[in-house]
mmCIF file of C-alpha atoms in Angstrom:
data_model
loop_
_atom_site.group_PDB
_atom_site.id
_atom_site.type_symbol
_atom_site.label_atom_id
_atom_site.label_comp_id
_atom_site.label_asym_id
_atom_site.label_seq_id
_atom_site.Cartn_x
_atom_site.Cartn_y
_atom_site.Cartn_z
ATOM 1 C CA UNK A 1 8.153 8.735 -6.584
ATOM 2 C CA UNK A 2 10.677 8.324 -9.294
ATOM 3 C CA UNK A 3 13.325 9.621 -6.848
ATOM 4 C CA UNK A 4 12.783 6.627 -4.685
ATOM 5 C CA UNK A 5 13.745 4.380 -7.772
ATOM 6 C CA UNK A 6 16.597 6.499 -8.912
ATOM 7 C CA UNK A 7 18.545 6.391 -5.659
ATOM 8 C CA UNK A 8 20.855 3.507 -4.878
ATOM 9 C CA UNK A 9 19.301 2.507 -1.683
ATOM 10 C CA UNK A 10 18.755 -1.204 -0.575
ATOM 11 C CA UNK A 11 14.935 -0.809 -0.426
ATOM 12 C CA UNK A 12 14.273 1.727 -3.254
ATOM 13 C CA UNK A 13 11.805 -0.630 -5.076
ATOM 14 C CA UNK A 14 9.953 -1.245 -1.808
ATOM 15 C CA UNK A 15 9.752 2.506 -1.076
ATOM 16 C CA UNK A 16 8.454 3.156 -4.543
ATOM 17 C CA UNK A 17 5.782 0.497 -4.339
ATOM 18 C CA UNK A 18 4.595 1.727 -0.987
ATOM 19 C CA UNK A 19 4.363 5.326 -2.189
ATOM 20 C CA UNK A 20 2.443 4.211 -5.307
ATOM 21 C CA UNK A 21 -0.014 2.153 -3.133
ATOM 22 C CA UNK A 22 -0.582 5.130 -0.881
ATOM 23 C CA UNK A 23 -1.129 7.459 -3.768
ATOM 24 C CA UNK A 24 -3.601 5.177 -5.628
ATOM 25 C CA UNK A 25 -5.682 4.217 -2.616
ATOM 26 C CA UNK A 26 -5.482 7.546 -0.645
ATOM 27 C CA UNK A 27 -3.765 6.065 2.332
ATOM 28 C CA UNK A 28 -2.414 7.942 5.281
ATOM 29 C CA UNK A 29 0.968 6.938 6.585
ATOM 30 C CA UNK A 30 -0.654 5.328 9.628
ATOM 31 C CA UNK A 31 -2.952 3.297 7.383
ATOM 32 C CA UNK A 32 -0.029 2.043 5.435
ATOM 33 C CA UNK A 33 2.600 1.335 7.922
ATOM 34 C CA UNK A 34 1.068 2.106 11.372
ATOM 35 C CA UNK A 35 0.865 -0.367 14.322
ATOM 36 C CA UNK A 36 -2.885 0.078 14.707
ATOM 37 C CA UNK A 37 -4.251 0.207 11.136
ATOM 38 C CA UNK A 38 -1.263 -0.597 8.978
ATOM 39 C CA UNK A 39 -1.486 -3.002 6.059
ATOM 40 C CA UNK A 40 -0.944 -6.672 6.779
ATOM 41 C CA UNK A 41 -0.279 -9.651 4.571
ATOM 42 C CA UNK A 42 -3.604 -11.223 5.606
ATOM 43 C CA UNK A 43 -5.411 -8.164 4.122
ATOM 44 C CA UNK A 44 -4.297 -9.286 0.718
ATOM 45 C CA UNK A 45 -6.668 -11.443 -1.243
ATOM 46 C CA UNK A 46 -4.486 -12.559 -4.089
ATOM 47 C CA UNK A 47 -6.989 -14.826 -5.943
ATOM 48 C CA UNK A 48 -9.610 -11.942 -5.989
ATOM 49 C CA UNK A 49 -6.944 -9.207 -6.655
ATOM 50 C CA UNK A 50 -8.293 -7.178 -3.726
ATOM 51 C CA UNK A 51 -6.887 -5.566 -0.569
ATOM 52 C CA UNK A 52 -8.743 -4.862 2.655
ATOM 53 C CA UNK A 53 -7.780 -1.363 3.918
ATOM 54 C CA UNK A 54 -8.489 -0.401 7.589
ATOM 55 C CA UNK A 55 -9.017 3.340 7.690
ATOM 56 C CA UNK A 56 -8.247 5.811 10.474
ATOM 57 C CA UNK A 57 -10.066 8.794 11.710
ATOM 58 C CA UNK A 58 -13.639 7.589 11.194
ATOM 59 C CA UNK A 59 -13.374 6.834 7.441
ATOM 60 C CA UNK A 60 -15.037 3.729 6.028
ATOM 61 C CA UNK A 61 -12.780 0.781 5.799
ATOM 62 C CA UNK A 62 -13.346 -1.580 2.821
ATOM 63 C CA UNK A 63 -12.045 -3.644 0.006
ATOM 64 C CA UNK A 64 -10.016 -2.044 -2.908
ATOM 65 C CA UNK A 65 -9.166 -3.678 -6.181
ATOM 66 C CA UNK A 66 -5.543 -4.359 -7.149
ATOM 67 C CA UNK A 67 -4.935 -3.308 -10.578
ATOM 68 C CA UNK A 68 -1.683 -4.471 -12.283
ATOM 69 C CA UNK A 69 -0.278 -1.911 -14.796
#
């Protein structure tokens, strides 16, 4: 993940953040960026510090806490 930050690409911080989110919440690529189940802005509940994640392949969808480090 640090390699994403070290490179001088335009979206390196975005890539790092997406990989961190996928790692912490156990997301598949399709659950993070897919057309069917991908993350959407309306899934974020900022006031409650939670995110609703739609799972693929029969797993249970649900709410996950967003923990700032």
